[in-house]
Structures are given as C-alpha cells and as structure tokens.
C-alpha cells in the first residue's frame, strides 16, 4: 500500500489553522483580545521552538468552544471556514492531493491540530482520512478540554500511524509512505517515511533536508 501523508498547517495550508482559529475567536468576541492573544502567541512560539506542552495548549485552545456549546461552535466554525480557511486554500495544494489520489495512493492528513478545527478542513481538501488530536467528551458528548488517547504531535504521529496500520493488520513494512511536512516537530514521522518531503520547511527542517538529501518542495510562493 502506498500512503501519502500530509501535515496540514503551513504544509497544505499557508497558515496555521490552530492559531488562526484562536485569532478568529477574538474576532467574534469569544475570547479576550489582550490576554488570549498573549497566551496564543506564546503557545505558537513554543510550538515553533519545539517545546509546546500539547495538553496545556489544547485545554487553552478549546476552552471557549467548550463553554459556548456544540450549536454555537458549529455556526462559528462554518463562518471560520468561509472567511479564513477557504480563501487560504491554494490550487497548488489541492492539485498535489489530487495527484496522489489519482495515482491510487491512500491519502491522509496527519496534524497536531485538534479534530474540531480540522475535520471540516480535511473535507474541503477532499480527504476523508484524518488523524488529528482527538478530544475527550463528557456524558453529553461534548468536549471536555482534555485529549483522548495519544496526541498526534511529534512522536505521537508515529504512534497514531502505527495504530492505524495495526487496525488494518498492516506493518510498516507493508506500506510505502510519502510524508509532506513543514516542521521540525514532525521529524519522527519524516524519518519513518520512505519518501520524506520538506514542504515549505522551517529553517531547521530546510537545513536538515539539505543535509540528508531529502526532497524540498515550496508549495506556495
């Protein structure tokens, strides 16, 4: 089986959907424009430097959604898709996904952003298989702010892909993986892929890709 795996933020999208959702929550007055922005910026800096506490961040990032409830969250996310995400989707990214689908590859998005933010985005790319940070839910079925299972972040992406393979009675040796990512945070999965592709890479990943002879793809100008 040939797997084409895509990171999402700054890989298929030229923006970070997690950070953008935080900014959007300020725009619709769900969060405080000063204190929330300061913490959101700090978490994003932590992610970029590779020191993010994913559990603490998810609690922070989903707090407003949790408090607003499912109905308001769905309405807000539709607005977020219309105003922020869909205008950012580039033809070059859509075409890359379609090329892999046309070749018969099994296409998946593997992201460290939570499922609430990313499920509709994956659908917009025509990708049904999404591995994202899964959110724990209460007895009423609404999110609690905690993470369910292993977060798909750093080495957690390798764990989640291993779980996906095991559920289909497959091993790593049964698949050829092409993995597109922009971030040094994704090094564990890039190293597991037969074809790692540093896509719109950050400075550290660009240097590493050069050193190791990995393909580099600048998907966006």
Short mmCIF file of C-alpha atoms in Angstrom, two decimals:
data_model
loop_
_atom_site.label_atom_id
_atom_site.label_comp_id
_atom_site.label_asym_id
_atom_site.label_seq_id
_atom_site.Cartn_x
_atom_site.Cartn_y
_atom_site.Cartn_z
CA UNK A 1 0.00 0.00 0.00
CA UNK A 2 1.21 3.49 -0.85
CA UNK A 3 0.35 6.14 1.74
CA UNK A 4 0.54 9.85 1.03
CA UNK A 5 0.53 11.64 4.38
CA UNK A 6 0.19 15.39 4.70
CA UNK A 7 0.74 17.66 7.63
CA UNK A 8 -1.82 20.46 7.46
CA UNK A 9 -0.70 23.77 8.92
CA UNK A 10 1.88 25.60 6.81
CA UNK A 11 2.08 22.47 4.65
CA UNK A 12 -1.21 22.08 2.78
CA UNK A 13 -2.37 25.42 4.15
CA UNK A 14 -0.21 28.55 4.01
CA UNK A 15 -1.48 29.41 7.50
CA UNK A 16 -1.68 27.66 10.88
CA UNK A 17 -5.33 26.72 11.32
CA UNK A 18 -4.98 26.26 15.08
CA UNK A 19 -3.50 29.73 15.57
CA UNK A 20 -5.97 31.19 13.06
CA UNK A 21 -8.90 29.71 14.99
CA UNK A 22 -7.59 31.44 18.11
CA UNK A 23 -7.44 34.76 16.25
CA UNK A 24 -10.91 34.14 14.86
CA UNK A 25 -12.26 33.53 18.37
CA UNK A 26 -11.03 37.01 19.25
CA UNK A 27 -12.69 38.42 16.12
CA UNK A 28 -16.09 37.03 17.14
CA UNK A 29 -15.57 38.20 20.75
CA UNK A 30 -15.36 34.73 22.27
CA UNK A 31 -12.01 35.48 23.90
CA UNK A 32 -10.28 38.44 25.46
CA UNK A 33 -8.30 40.32 22.77
CA UNK A 34 -5.37 41.07 25.07
CA UNK A 35 -4.85 38.15 27.46
CA UNK A 36 -5.88 35.47 24.98
CA UNK A 37 -3.69 36.85 22.23
CA UNK A 38 -0.68 36.99 24.52
CA UNK A 39 -1.10 33.33 25.52
CA UNK A 40 -1.93 32.25 21.97
CA UNK A 41 1.22 33.93 20.67
CA UNK A 42 3.31 32.28 23.38
CA UNK A 43 1.93 28.82 22.65
CA UNK A 44 2.64 29.33 18.95
CA UNK A 45 6.19 30.38 19.73
CA UNK A 46 6.56 27.28 21.91
CA UNK A 47 5.36 25.12 19.01
CA UNK A 48 7.80 26.71 16.60
CA UNK A 49 10.68 26.17 19.01
CA UNK A 50 9.65 22.57 19.72
CA UNK A 51 8.74 22.93 23.41
CA UNK A 52 4.94 23.05 23.29
CA UNK A 53 3.01 21.33 26.09
CA UNK A 54 0.27 19.93 23.87
CA UNK A 55 -2.10 19.05 26.74
CA UNK A 56 -1.92 22.53 28.25
CA UNK A 57 -2.34 24.09 24.83
CA UNK A 58 -5.43 22.04 23.90
CA UNK A 59 -7.11 22.97 27.18
CA UNK A 60 -6.46 26.61 26.36
CA UNK A 61 -7.38 26.40 22.69
CA UNK A 62 -10.69 24.57 23.21
CA UNK A 63 -11.89 26.42 26.31
CA UNK A 64 -14.07 28.96 24.51
CA UNK A 65 -15.56 26.27 22.26
CA UNK A 66 -16.31 24.08 25.25
CA UNK A 67 -18.10 26.91 27.04
CA UNK A 68 -20.14 28.00 24.00
CA UNK A 69 -21.51 24.53 23.28
CA UNK A 70 -21.98 22.45 20.16
CA UNK A 71 -24.57 24.55 18.34
CA UNK A 72 -22.72 27.86 18.58
CA UNK A 73 -19.42 26.11 17.86
CA UNK A 74 -20.75 24.65 14.62
CA UNK A 75 -22.09 28.02 13.47
CA UNK A 76 -18.80 29.72 14.29
CA UNK A 77 -16.76 27.07 12.50
CA UNK A 78 -18.80 27.47 9.32
CA UNK A 79 -18.02 31.19 9.43
CA UNK A 80 -14.35 30.37 10.09
CA UNK A 81 -14.27 28.15 7.01
CA UNK A 82 -15.90 30.79 4.80
CA UNK A 83 -13.86 33.74 5.96
CA UNK A 84 -10.46 32.29 6.90
CA UNK A 85 -9.81 28.78 5.62
CA UNK A 86 -11.34 28.55 2.16
CA UNK A 87 -9.73 31.81 0.95
CA UNK A 88 -6.37 30.37 2.10
CA UNK A 89 -6.69 27.07 0.22
CA UNK A 90 -4.37 27.24 -2.77
CA UNK A 91 -4.87 25.42 -6.11
CA UNK A 92 -1.32 24.04 -5.86
CA UNK A 93 -2.21 22.22 -2.62
CA UNK A 94 -5.47 20.84 -3.98
CA UNK A 95 -3.67 19.65 -7.11
CA UNK A 96 -0.97 17.87 -5.09
CA UNK A 97 -3.58 15.96 -3.10
CA UNK A 98 -5.45 15.06 -6.28
CA UNK A 99 -2.27 13.80 -7.95
CA UNK A 100 -1.74 11.30 -5.16
CA UNK A 101 -5.39 10.26 -5.20
CA UNK A 102 -5.29 9.79 -8.98
CA UNK A 103 -2.19 7.62 -8.59
CA UNK A 104 -4.12 5.33 -6.26
CA UNK A 105 -2.31 6.39 -3.10
CA UNK A 106 -4.17 6.32 0.20
CA UNK A 107 -4.20 9.99 1.21
CA UNK A 108 -4.37 11.08 4.83
CA UNK A 109 -3.95 14.33 6.73
CA UNK A 110 -1.92 13.90 9.92
CA UNK A 111 -2.00 17.01 12.06
CA UNK A 112 -1.28 18.17 15.60
CA UNK A 113 -4.30 20.47 15.44
CA UNK A 114 -7.46 19.19 17.12
CA UNK A 115 -10.28 17.41 15.33
CA UNK A 116 -12.83 20.20 15.92
CA UNK A 117 -10.78 22.67 13.91
CA UNK A 118 -9.50 20.29 11.26
CA UNK A 119 -12.27 17.87 10.27
CA UNK A 120 -14.08 20.37 8.02
CA UNK A 121 -10.72 21.44 6.56
CA UNK A 122 -9.85 17.87 5.61
CA UNK A 123 -13.25 17.58 3.96
CA UNK A 124 -12.55 20.76 1.97
CA UNK A 125 -9.40 19.09 0.62
CA UNK A 126 -11.38 16.00 -0.34
CA UNK A 127 -9.58 13.87 2.25
CA UNK A 128 -11.70 11.53 4.36
CA UNK A 129 -8.92 10.04 6.49
CA UNK A 130 -7.84 12.48 9.18
CA UNK A 131 -5.51 11.81 12.07
CA UNK A 132 -5.78 14.79 14.40
CA UNK A 133 -5.69 15.43 18.13
CA UNK A 134 -8.82 13.68 19.36
CA UNK A 135 -10.82 15.39 22.09
CA UNK A 136 -12.24 13.68 25.15
CA UNK A 137 -16.00 14.09 25.57
CA UNK A 138 -18.37 14.13 28.51
CA UNK A 139 -21.56 12.10 29.04
CA UNK A 140 -23.46 14.54 26.83
CA UNK A 141 -20.95 14.04 24.04
CA UNK A 142 -19.37 17.48 24.26
CA UNK A 143 -15.66 18.22 24.55
CA UNK A 144 -14.02 18.48 27.97
CA UNK A 145 -10.79 20.22 27.01
CA UNK A 146 -8.72 17.08 27.52
CA UNK A 147 -7.05 14.94 24.87
CA UNK A 148 -8.32 11.44 24.11
CA UNK A 149 -5.56 8.91 23.58
CA UNK A 150 -2.19 9.77 22.08
CA UNK A 151 -1.97 13.28 20.61
CA UNK A 152 -0.77 13.32 17.00
CA UNK A 153 2.16 15.57 17.85
CA UNK A 154 5.87 14.88 17.37
CA UNK A 155 6.48 11.17 18.03
CA UNK A 156 2.75 10.84 18.67
CA UNK A 157 2.23 10.98 14.91
CA UNK A 158 4.30 7.82 14.57
CA UNK A 159 2.24 6.16 17.30
CA UNK A 160 -1.05 7.13 15.68
CA UNK A 161 0.05 5.87 12.26
CA UNK A 162 1.20 2.62 13.88
CA UNK A 163 -2.26 2.28 15.46
CA UNK A 164 -3.90 2.95 12.10
CA UNK A 165 -1.77 0.27 10.47
CA UNK A 166 -2.38 -2.27 13.24
CA UNK A 167 -6.15 -1.77 12.96
CA UNK A 168 -5.81 -2.93 9.34
CA UNK A 169 -3.43 -5.79 10.11
CA UNK A 170 -0.59 -3.94 8.42
CA UNK A 171 3.01 -3.33 9.45
CA UNK A 172 5.40 -0.54 8.49
CA UNK A 173 6.98 -2.95 6.01
CA UNK A 174 3.63 -3.29 4.21
CA UNK A 175 3.45 0.36 3.19
CA UNK A 176 5.45 2.94 1.29
CA UNK A 177 4.99 6.32 2.96
CA UNK A 178 5.41 9.72 1.40
CA UNK A 179 5.10 12.37 4.09
CA UNK A 180 4.88 16.11 3.46
CA UNK A 181 5.62 18.47 6.37
CA UNK A 182 6.94 21.95 7.02
CA UNK A 183 8.01 21.45 10.61
CA UNK A 184 10.96 20.06 12.52
CA UNK A 185 8.34 18.88 15.04
CA UNK A 186 7.45 16.19 12.50
CA UNK A 187 10.94 14.74 12.33
CA UNK A 188 9.94 11.41 13.95
CA UNK A 189 7.42 10.64 11.19
CA UNK A 190 9.60 12.10 8.45
CA UNK A 191 12.29 9.64 9.49
CA UNK A 192 9.82 6.74 9.23
CA UNK A 193 8.78 7.70 5.70
CA UNK A 194 10.47 6.19 2.67
CA UNK A 195 9.90 9.50 0.90
CA UNK A 196 10.09 12.48 3.28
CA UNK A 197 9.29 15.79 1.63
CA UNK A 198 10.21 19.01 3.44
CA UNK A 199 7.33 21.19 2.30
CA UNK A 200 7.54 24.97 2.81
CA UNK A 201 10.04 23.97 5.51
CA UNK A 202 11.02 25.97 8.54
CA UNK A 203 14.69 26.90 8.76
CA UNK A 204 15.76 23.88 10.81
CA UNK A 205 13.91 21.38 8.63
CA UNK A 206 15.23 23.01 5.46
CA UNK A 207 18.80 22.60 6.68
CA UNK A 208 18.18 19.02 7.77
CA UNK A 209 16.59 18.17 4.42
CA UNK A 210 19.62 19.61 2.66
CA UNK A 211 22.00 17.64 4.86
CA UNK A 212 20.12 14.37 4.33
CA UNK A 213 19.32 14.83 0.66
CA UNK A 214 15.57 14.91 1.20
CA UNK A 215 13.31 16.47 -1.38
CA UNK A 216 12.28 20.05 -0.64
CA UNK A 217 9.01 21.40 -2.03
CA UNK A 218 7.96 25.04 -1.95
CA UNK A 219 4.24 24.61 -2.46
CA UNK A 220 3.43 28.28 -2.01
CA UNK A 221 5.23 31.29 -3.47
#
